[in-house]
XYZ file of C-alpha atoms in Angstrom:
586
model
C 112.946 12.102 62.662
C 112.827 13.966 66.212
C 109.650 12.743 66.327
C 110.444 8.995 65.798
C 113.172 9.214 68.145
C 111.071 10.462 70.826
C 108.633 7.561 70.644
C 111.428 5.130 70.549
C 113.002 7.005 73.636
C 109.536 6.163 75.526
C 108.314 3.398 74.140
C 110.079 0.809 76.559
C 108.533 3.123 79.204
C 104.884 2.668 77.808
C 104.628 -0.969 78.309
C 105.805 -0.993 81.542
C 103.322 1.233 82.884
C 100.590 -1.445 82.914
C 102.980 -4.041 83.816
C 103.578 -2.288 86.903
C 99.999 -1.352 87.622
C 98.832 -5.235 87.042
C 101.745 -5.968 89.645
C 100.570 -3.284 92.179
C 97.341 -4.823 91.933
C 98.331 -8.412 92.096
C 100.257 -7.877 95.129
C 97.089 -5.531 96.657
C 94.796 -8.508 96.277
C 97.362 -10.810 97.466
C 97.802 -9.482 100.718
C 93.999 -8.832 101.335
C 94.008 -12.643 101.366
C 96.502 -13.005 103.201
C 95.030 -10.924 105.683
C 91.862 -12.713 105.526
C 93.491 -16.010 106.022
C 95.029 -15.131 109.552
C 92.041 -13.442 110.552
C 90.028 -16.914 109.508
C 93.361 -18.786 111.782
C 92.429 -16.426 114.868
C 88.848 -16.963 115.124
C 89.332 -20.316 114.617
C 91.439 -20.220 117.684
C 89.124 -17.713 119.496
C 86.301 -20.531 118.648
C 88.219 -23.310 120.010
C 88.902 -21.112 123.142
C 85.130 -20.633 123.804
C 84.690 -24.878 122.844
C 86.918 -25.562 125.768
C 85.302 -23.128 128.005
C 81.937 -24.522 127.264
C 83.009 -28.209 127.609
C 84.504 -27.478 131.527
C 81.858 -25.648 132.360
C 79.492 -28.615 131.144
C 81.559 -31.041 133.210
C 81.384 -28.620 136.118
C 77.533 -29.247 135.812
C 77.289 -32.601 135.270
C 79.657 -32.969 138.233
C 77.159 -30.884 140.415
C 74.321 -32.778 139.393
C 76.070 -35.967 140.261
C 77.484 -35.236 143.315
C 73.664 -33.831 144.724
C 72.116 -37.339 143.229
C 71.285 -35.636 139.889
C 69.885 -32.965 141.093
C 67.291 -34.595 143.616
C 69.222 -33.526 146.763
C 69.804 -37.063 147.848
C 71.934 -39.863 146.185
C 69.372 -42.529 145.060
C 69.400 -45.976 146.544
C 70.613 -48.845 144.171
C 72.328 -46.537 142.081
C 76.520 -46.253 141.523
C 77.881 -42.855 141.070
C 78.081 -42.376 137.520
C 81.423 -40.749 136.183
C 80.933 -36.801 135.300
C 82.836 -37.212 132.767
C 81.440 -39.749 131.031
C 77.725 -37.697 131.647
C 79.438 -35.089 130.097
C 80.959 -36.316 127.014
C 77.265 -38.071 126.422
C 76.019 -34.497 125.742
C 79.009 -33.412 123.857
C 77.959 -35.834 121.707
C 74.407 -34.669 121.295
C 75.566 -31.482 120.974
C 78.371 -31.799 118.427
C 77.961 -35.155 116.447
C 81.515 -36.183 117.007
C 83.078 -39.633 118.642
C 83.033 -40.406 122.178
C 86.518 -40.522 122.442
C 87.338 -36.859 120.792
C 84.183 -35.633 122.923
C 86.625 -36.977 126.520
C 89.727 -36.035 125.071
C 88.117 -32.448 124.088
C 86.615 -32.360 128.103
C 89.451 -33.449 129.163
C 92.100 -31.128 127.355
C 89.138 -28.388 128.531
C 89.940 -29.360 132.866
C 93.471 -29.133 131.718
C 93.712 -25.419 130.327
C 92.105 -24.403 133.187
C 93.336 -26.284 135.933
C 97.113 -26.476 134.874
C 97.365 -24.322 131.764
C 95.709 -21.302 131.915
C 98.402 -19.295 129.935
C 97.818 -21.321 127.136
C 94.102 -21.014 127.166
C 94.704 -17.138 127.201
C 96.800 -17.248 124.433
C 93.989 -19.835 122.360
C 91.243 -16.966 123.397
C 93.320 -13.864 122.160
C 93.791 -16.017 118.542
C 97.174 -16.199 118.760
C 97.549 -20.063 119.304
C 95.793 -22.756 117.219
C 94.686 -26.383 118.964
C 97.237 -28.421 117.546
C 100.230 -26.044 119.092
C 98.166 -25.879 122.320
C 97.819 -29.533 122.391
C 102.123 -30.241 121.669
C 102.857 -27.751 124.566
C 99.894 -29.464 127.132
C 101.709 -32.584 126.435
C 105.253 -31.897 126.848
C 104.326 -30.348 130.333
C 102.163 -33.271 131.766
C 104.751 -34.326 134.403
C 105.966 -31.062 135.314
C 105.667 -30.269 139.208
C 103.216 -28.274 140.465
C 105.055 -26.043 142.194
C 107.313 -24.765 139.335
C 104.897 -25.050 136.579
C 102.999 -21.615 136.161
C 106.371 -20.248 136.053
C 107.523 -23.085 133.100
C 104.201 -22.621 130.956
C 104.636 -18.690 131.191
C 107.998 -18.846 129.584
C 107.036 -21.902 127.066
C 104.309 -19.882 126.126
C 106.074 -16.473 125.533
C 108.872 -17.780 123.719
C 106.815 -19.586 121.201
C 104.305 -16.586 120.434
C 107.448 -14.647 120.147
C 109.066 -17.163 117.830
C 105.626 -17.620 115.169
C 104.808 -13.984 115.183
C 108.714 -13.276 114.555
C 108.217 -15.096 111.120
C 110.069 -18.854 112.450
C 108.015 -21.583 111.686
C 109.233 -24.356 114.064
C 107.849 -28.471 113.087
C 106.718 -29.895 116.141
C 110.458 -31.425 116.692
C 111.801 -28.105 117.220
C 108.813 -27.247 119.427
C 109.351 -30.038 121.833
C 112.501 -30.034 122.137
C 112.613 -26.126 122.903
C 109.954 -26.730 125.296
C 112.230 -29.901 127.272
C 115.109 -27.092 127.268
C 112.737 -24.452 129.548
C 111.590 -28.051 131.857
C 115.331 -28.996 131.828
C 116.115 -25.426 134.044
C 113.097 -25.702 136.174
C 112.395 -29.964 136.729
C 114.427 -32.179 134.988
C 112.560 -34.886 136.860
C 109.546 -34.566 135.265
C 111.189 -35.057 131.732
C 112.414 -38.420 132.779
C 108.947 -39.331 134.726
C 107.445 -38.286 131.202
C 109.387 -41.098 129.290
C 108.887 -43.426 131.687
C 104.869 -42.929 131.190
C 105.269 -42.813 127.362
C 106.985 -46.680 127.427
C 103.026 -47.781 129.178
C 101.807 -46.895 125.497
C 103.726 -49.340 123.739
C 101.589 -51.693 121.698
C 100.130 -52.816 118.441
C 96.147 -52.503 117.598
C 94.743 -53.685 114.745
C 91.862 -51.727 113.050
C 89.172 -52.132 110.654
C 89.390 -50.210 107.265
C 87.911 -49.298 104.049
C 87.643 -50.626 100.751
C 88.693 -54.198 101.772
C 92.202 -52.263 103.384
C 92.897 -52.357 107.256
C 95.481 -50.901 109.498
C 97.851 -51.935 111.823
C 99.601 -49.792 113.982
C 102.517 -49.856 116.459
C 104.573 -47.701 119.084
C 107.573 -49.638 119.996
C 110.585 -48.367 121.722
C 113.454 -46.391 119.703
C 116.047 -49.639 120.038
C 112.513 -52.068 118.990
C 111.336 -50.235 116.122
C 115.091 -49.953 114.433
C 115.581 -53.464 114.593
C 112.140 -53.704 112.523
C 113.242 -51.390 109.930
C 116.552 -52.812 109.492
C 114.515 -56.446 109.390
C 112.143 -55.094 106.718
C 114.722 -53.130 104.628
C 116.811 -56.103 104.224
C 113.930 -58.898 103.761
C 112.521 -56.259 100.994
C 115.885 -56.005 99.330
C 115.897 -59.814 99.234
C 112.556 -60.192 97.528
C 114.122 -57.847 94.796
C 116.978 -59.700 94.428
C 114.618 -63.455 93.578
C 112.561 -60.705 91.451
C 115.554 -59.822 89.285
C 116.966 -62.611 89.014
C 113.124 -64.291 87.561
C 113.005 -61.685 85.305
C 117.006 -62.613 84.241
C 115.531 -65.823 84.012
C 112.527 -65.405 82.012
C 114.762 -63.501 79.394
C 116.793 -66.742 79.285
C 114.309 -68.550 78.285
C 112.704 -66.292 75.552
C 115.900 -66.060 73.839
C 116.532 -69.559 73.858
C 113.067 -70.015 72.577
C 111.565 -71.734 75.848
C 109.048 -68.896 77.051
C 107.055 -66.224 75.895
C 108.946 -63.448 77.112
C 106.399 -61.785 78.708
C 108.116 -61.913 82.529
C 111.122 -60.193 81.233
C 108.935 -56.853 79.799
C 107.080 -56.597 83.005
C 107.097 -53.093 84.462
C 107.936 -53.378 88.275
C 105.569 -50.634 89.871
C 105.724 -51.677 93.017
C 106.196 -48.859 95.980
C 108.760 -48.998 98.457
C 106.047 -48.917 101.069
C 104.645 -51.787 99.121
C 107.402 -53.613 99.208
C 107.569 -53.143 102.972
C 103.978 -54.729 103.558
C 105.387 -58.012 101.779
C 108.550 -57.738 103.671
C 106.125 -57.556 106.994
C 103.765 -60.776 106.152
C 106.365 -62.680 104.681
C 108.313 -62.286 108.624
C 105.237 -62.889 110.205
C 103.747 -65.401 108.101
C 106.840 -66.479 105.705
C 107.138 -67.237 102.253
C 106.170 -69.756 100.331
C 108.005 -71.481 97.417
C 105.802 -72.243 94.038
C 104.227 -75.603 94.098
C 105.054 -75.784 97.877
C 102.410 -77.056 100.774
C 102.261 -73.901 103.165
C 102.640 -75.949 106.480
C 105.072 -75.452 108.845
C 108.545 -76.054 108.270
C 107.589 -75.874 104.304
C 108.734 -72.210 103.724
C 111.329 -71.253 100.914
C 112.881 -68.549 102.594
C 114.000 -67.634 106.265
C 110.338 -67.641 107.085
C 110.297 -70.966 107.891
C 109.543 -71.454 111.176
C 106.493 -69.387 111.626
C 103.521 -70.995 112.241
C 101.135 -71.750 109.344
C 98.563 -69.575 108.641
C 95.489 -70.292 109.396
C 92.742 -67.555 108.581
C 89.131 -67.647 110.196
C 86.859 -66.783 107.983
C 82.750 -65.934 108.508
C 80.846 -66.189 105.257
C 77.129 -64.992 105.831
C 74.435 -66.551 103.527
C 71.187 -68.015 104.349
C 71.478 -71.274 102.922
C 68.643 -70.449 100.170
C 70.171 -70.199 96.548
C 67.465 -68.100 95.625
C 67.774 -65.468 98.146
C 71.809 -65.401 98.008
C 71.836 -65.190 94.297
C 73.174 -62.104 94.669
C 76.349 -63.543 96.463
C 77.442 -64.147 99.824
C 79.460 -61.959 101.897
C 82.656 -62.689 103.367
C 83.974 -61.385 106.080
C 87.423 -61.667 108.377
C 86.951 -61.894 111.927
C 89.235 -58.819 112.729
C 89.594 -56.984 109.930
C 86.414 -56.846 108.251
C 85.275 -57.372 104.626
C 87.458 -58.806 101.886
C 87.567 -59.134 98.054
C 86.720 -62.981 97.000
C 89.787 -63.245 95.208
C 91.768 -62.239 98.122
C 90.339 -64.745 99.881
C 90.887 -67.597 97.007
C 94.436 -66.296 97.109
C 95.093 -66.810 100.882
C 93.083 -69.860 101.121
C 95.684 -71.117 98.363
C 98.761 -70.126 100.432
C 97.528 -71.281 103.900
C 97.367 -74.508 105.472
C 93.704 -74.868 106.312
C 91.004 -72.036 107.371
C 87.731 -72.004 109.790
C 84.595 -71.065 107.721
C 81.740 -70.115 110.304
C 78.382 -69.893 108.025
C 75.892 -67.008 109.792
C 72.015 -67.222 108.714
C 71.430 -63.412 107.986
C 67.880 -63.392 109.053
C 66.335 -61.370 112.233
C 66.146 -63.872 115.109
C 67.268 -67.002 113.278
C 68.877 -68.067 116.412
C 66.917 -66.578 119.199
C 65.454 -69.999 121.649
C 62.115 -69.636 123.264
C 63.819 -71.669 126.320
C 67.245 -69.616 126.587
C 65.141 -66.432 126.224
C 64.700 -66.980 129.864
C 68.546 -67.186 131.114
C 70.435 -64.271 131.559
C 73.240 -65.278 130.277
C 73.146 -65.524 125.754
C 74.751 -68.660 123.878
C 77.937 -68.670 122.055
C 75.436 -68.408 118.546
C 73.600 -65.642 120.303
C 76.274 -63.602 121.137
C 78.021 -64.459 117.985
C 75.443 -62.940 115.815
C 75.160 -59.770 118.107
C 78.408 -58.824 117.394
C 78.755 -59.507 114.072
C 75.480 -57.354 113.694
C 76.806 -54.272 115.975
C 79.999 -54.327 114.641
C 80.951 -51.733 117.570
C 79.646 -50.138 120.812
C 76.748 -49.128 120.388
C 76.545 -46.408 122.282
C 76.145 -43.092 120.255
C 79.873 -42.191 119.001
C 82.045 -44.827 120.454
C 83.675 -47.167 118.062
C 85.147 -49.605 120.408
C 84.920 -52.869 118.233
C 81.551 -55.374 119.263
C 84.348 -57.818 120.290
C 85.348 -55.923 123.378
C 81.991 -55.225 124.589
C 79.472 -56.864 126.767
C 75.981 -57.691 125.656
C 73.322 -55.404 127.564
C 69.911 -56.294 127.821
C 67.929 -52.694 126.619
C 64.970 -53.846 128.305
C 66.999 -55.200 131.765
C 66.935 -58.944 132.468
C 64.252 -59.746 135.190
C 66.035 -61.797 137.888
C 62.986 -62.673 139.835
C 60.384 -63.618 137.415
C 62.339 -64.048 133.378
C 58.842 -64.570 131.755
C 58.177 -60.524 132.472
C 60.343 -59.105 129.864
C 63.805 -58.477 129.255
C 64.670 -61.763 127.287
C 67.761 -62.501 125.668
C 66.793 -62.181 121.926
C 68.833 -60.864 119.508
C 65.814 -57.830 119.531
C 66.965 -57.101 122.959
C 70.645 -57.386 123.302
C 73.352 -54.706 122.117
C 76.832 -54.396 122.650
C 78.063 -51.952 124.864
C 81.729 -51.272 125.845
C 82.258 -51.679 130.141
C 81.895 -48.134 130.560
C 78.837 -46.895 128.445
C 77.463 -50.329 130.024
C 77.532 -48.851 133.395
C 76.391 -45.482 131.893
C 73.275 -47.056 130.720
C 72.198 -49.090 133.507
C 72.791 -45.892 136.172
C 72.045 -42.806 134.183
C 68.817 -41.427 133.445
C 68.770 -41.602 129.799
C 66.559 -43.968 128.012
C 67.437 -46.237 125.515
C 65.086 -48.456 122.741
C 66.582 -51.128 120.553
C 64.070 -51.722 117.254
C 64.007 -55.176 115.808
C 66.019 -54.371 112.432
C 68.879 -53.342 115.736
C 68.560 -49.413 115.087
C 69.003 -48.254 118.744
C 66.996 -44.262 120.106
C 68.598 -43.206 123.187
C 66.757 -40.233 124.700
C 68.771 -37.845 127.362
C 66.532 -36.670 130.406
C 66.149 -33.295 128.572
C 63.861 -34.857 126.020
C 67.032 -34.779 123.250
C 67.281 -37.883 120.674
C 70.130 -39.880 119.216
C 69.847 -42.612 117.052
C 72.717 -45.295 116.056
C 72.100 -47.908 113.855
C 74.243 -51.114 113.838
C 77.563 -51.217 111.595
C 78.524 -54.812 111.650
C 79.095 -57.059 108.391
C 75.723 -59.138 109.174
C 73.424 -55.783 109.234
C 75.450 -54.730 106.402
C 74.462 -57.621 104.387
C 70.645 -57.154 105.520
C 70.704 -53.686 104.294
C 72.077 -54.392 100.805
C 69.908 -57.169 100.929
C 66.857 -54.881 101.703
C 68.246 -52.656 99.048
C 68.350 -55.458 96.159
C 64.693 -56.514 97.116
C 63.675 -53.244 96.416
C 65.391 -52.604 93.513
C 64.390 -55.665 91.813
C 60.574 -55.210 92.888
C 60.932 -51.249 90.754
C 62.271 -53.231 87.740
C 59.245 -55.639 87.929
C 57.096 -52.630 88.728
C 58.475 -51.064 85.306
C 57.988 -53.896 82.955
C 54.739 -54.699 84.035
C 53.135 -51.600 85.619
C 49.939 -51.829 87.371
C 46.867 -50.765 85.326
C 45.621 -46.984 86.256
C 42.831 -44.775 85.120
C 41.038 -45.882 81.408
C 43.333 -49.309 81.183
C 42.229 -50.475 84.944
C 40.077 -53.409 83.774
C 36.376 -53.572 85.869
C 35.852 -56.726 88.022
C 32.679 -59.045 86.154
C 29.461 -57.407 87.733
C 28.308 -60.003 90.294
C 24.709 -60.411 91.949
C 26.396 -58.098 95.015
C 27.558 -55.478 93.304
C 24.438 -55.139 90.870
C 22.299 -54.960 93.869
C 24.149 -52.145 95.216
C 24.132 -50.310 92.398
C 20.545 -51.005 91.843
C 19.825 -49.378 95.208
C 22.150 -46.279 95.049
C 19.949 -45.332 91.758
C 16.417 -45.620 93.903
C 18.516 -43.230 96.196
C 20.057 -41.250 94.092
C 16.074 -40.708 92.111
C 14.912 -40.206 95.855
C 17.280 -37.086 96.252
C 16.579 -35.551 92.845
C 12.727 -35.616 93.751
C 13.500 -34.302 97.322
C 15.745 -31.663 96.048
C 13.490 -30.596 93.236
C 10.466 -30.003 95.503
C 12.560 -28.762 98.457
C 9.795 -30.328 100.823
C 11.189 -33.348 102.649
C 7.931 -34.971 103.236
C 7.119 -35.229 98.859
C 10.592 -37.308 98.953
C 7.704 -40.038 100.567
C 5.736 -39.576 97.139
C 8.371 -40.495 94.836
C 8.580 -44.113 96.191
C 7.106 -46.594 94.036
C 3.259 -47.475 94.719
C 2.593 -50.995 94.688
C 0.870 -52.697 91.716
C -2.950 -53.203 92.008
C -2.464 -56.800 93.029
C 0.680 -57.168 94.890
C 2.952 -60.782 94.437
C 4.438 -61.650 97.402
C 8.200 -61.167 95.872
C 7.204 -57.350 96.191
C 5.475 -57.511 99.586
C 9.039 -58.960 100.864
C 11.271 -56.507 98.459
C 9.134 -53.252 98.195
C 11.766 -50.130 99.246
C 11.421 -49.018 102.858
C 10.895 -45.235 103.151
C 11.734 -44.113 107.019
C 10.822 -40.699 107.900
C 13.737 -40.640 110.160
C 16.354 -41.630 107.615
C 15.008 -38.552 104.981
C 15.127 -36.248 108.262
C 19.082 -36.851 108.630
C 19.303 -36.719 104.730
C 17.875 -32.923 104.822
C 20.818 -31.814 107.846
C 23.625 -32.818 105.700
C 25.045 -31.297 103.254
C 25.118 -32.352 99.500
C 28.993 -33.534 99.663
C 28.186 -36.054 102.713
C 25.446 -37.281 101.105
C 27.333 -40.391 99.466
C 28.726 -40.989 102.377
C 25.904 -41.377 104.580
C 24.827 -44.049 102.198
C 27.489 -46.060 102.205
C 27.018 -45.935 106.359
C 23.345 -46.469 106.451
C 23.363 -49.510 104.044
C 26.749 -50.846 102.833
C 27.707 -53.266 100.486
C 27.981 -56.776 101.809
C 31.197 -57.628 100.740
């Protein structure tokens, strides 16, 4: 009984014992990664450090180079000065395979740290600030005078090293606004000059997506952007008031027998954010009542005085039912590819649309006679664009529309019949500035006819961009159906190989020649056999005692120089010298 007592005395104490040793462990293991994870955090903030040094220093070169005429000592005659900066983000580029624009902003943040900010850069090198916080700090001091700023960006600094490693986790609120509290003590000036720069950025830009989805985006002032919300919160609470009440409506009717009910069991899924995108087109664009004309001034709601809606739409097709059968594409001038239904849909709320039909194929509008003018027509240009799609520099994606068309190969003024013609395989768009890059830099540049453009940096390096537009979109999947549909024919009906190829009918030709490689082919195995290159002479036929004249004009020719040769070579080249010495005739 003492016995059973004692067990039950430690037998709560038994199971513990693992209990606590799985828990030691799981908290053991738990804090190695932890430990790992800030260690991975600091050297990616050590790395970034070293990014930024390399990038100024790489400016700092390019800004040699350009100031000494690219490194010739002199500045070269007919030349502009080409911006450093834009020199150096080119080879950020190469070197990194990012954008143009986060290649300037990365040189650019790079001049900053050291220039203005070096406290921050030593705190990004030591691992103890990542990018992101580096960049929220830069920012908030970008109008902060000269004079008082190492002291400001010493103290912004320290207190927010102090703060993370301290265990506070500030959101990037918090961190500006502790960071306008140190500027308020030091230049309270430069806060307001800040704001008044900020109010320059206001705007709305409208960008190409994905997936038949595009984006618009817009800074607005405080006061601007309230008076939006409060506009979209109330026209979305409208459109679920008319929803409820159609859906009170429809149950009307299916209890009174007139419907089929199915309005009133329909689920409403719709997100708020959803609902906010209606709210937005039907201000812009307004709503329309069922069984309504769309024109102006025939809107069922408050929308009413908008103007009507009038999409332009590009459809690309060649014309040829055969080659389309695998559909057209449609495209929307500024926001890119859309579903045909969403297109049938518009079209069937809108009063009217442009249709502009583009003939897909390479050089379908190029003009033998405008290939000599500088200057490319409307269909020219037109095309270019919709083929590009952007800049085509490598990594910018400013959209073909803002561009200008460069001639690769430049335009000759003096004489146009030289080269540089405006063809569609010898324009690209390029935004202003990579424009001007190309025409005063060094590098090199080659468009190919399909529009895939090499640009080659004066160190030998090599980019390559190919175009992104809708129209060499289409030729690609075009290119990409072809070949498809030429495997499937290639499967049903292979081509014949090995014992199934059939032999072509023996004609006069080809029975000759095989009737003279066997009088060779005897000629060797008599030569070989006696090893003595003059009794290859002996094996050729004698004539018969009275010779016709069909053998006096056929009777073989043995040449001593021709079984000389045969002897040099070796038994592998043998056929081949045959073939040389007296081919076929066909």
């Amino acid at each position: 009984m003492q016995e059973d007592a004692d067990r039950a005395a430690a037998g709560p104490a038994s199971p513990a014992s693992p209990g606590s040793s799985a828990s030691s462990g799981s908290s053991s293991s738990l804090s190695g990664l932890r430990a790992a994870a800030r260690a991975g955090w600091m050297g990616e903030n050590r790395a970034a450090a070293r990014r930024f040094v390399a990038c100024y220093e790489l400016f700092l070169e390019c800004q040699r180079r350009e100031e000494s005429g690219a490194g010739g000592g002199e500045c070269r005659p007919g030349h502009a000065v080409v911006d450093p900066i834009d020199v150096a983000t080119g080879y950020v580029v190469e070197a990194m395979a990012i954008s143009s624009r986060r290649a300037t902003t990365m040189i650019s943040f790079a001049f900053d740290l050291h220039t203005r900010y070096p406290a921050i850069l030593t705190a990004m090198a030591q691992g103890r600030l990542d990018q992101r916080a580096a960049e929220v700090l830069a920012s908030q001091m970008a109008t902060v005078h000269v004079d008082v700023l190492d002291l400001v960006q010493q103290q912004v600094v320290d207190e927010y090293l102090a703060a993370i490693e301290g265990g506070i986790r500030l959101g990037e609120k918090a961190i500006r606004s502790n960071v306008d509290a140190i500027i308020a003590g030091y230049d309270a000036n430069g806060i307001r000059l800040r704001r008044q720069e900020a109010a320059r950025t206001r705007g709305v830009r409208v960008n190409k997506g994905i997936d038949g989805m595009s984006t618009i985006s817009a800074i607005l002032a405080t006061e601007e952007a309230a008076v939006l919300a409060e506009a979209l919160d109330q026209r979305v609470a409208d459109h679920r008031a008319a929803d409820a009440a159609a859906a009170a409506d429809a149950a009307a009717n299916a209890r009174d027998g007139d419907g089929d009910g199915e309005a009133a069991g329909e689920v409403d899924d719709y997100s708020l954010a959803e609902r906010r995108a209606d709210a937005l087109m039907s201000l812009v664009c307004g709503d329309v009542g069922p069984g309504q004309p769309s024109a102006a001034g025939q809107s069922a709601t408050a929308g009413a005085g908008v103007a009507p809606l009038r999409p332009r739409v590009t459809v690309i097709a060649t014309g040829n039912h055969a080659r389309d059968d695998g559909g057209a594409r449609v495209e929307f001038t500024r926001t890119g590819q859309a579903a045909l239904q969403a297109l049938l849909d518009m079209l069937a709320t809108s009063d009217g649309a442009t249709f502009e039909a583009v003939d897909p194929r390479i050089g379908a509008a190029d003009d033998a006679r405008a290939a000599l003018t500088y200057r490319p027509g409307a269909d020219l240009a037109r095309r270019i664009r919709l083929r590009d799609g952007t800049c085509r520099h490598p990594g910018c994606a400013i959209p073909a529309e803002a561009c200008d068309l460069d001639h690769v190969v430049p335009f000759d003024h003096a004489d146009p019949e030289r080269g540089g013609h405006t063809t569609e395989a010898n324009l690209a768009a390029m935004c202003r500035r990579h424009h001007r890059f190309k025409t005063f830099s060094d590098w090199r540049y080659h468009l190919h006819p399909d529009g895939t453009l090499t640009v080659t940096t004066p160190e030998g390096s090599t980019m390559l961009t190919r175009p992104s537009g809708p129209l060499a979109d289409y030729r690609r999947e075009h290119a990409h159906t072809e070949t498809q549909a030429w495997a499937r024919q290639q499967r049903r009906t292979p081509d014949p190989a090995g014992d199934e190829r059939a032999d072509a009918e023996p004609t006069y030709w080809s029975r000759r020649a095989a009737r003279h490689n066997a009088e060779r082919h005897r000629t060797e195995r008599a030569r070989t056999a006696t090893g003595d290159t003059a009794a290859a002479t002996d094996t050729i036929p004698t004539p018969p005692a009275e010779s016709s004249r069909w053998w006096d004009r056929n009777a073989p020719h043995a040449s001593t120089i021709e079984l000389g040769i045969r002897t040099l070579l070796l038994d592998h080249h043998r056929q081949r010298l045959d073939d040389i010495i007296d081919p076929p005739p066909f």
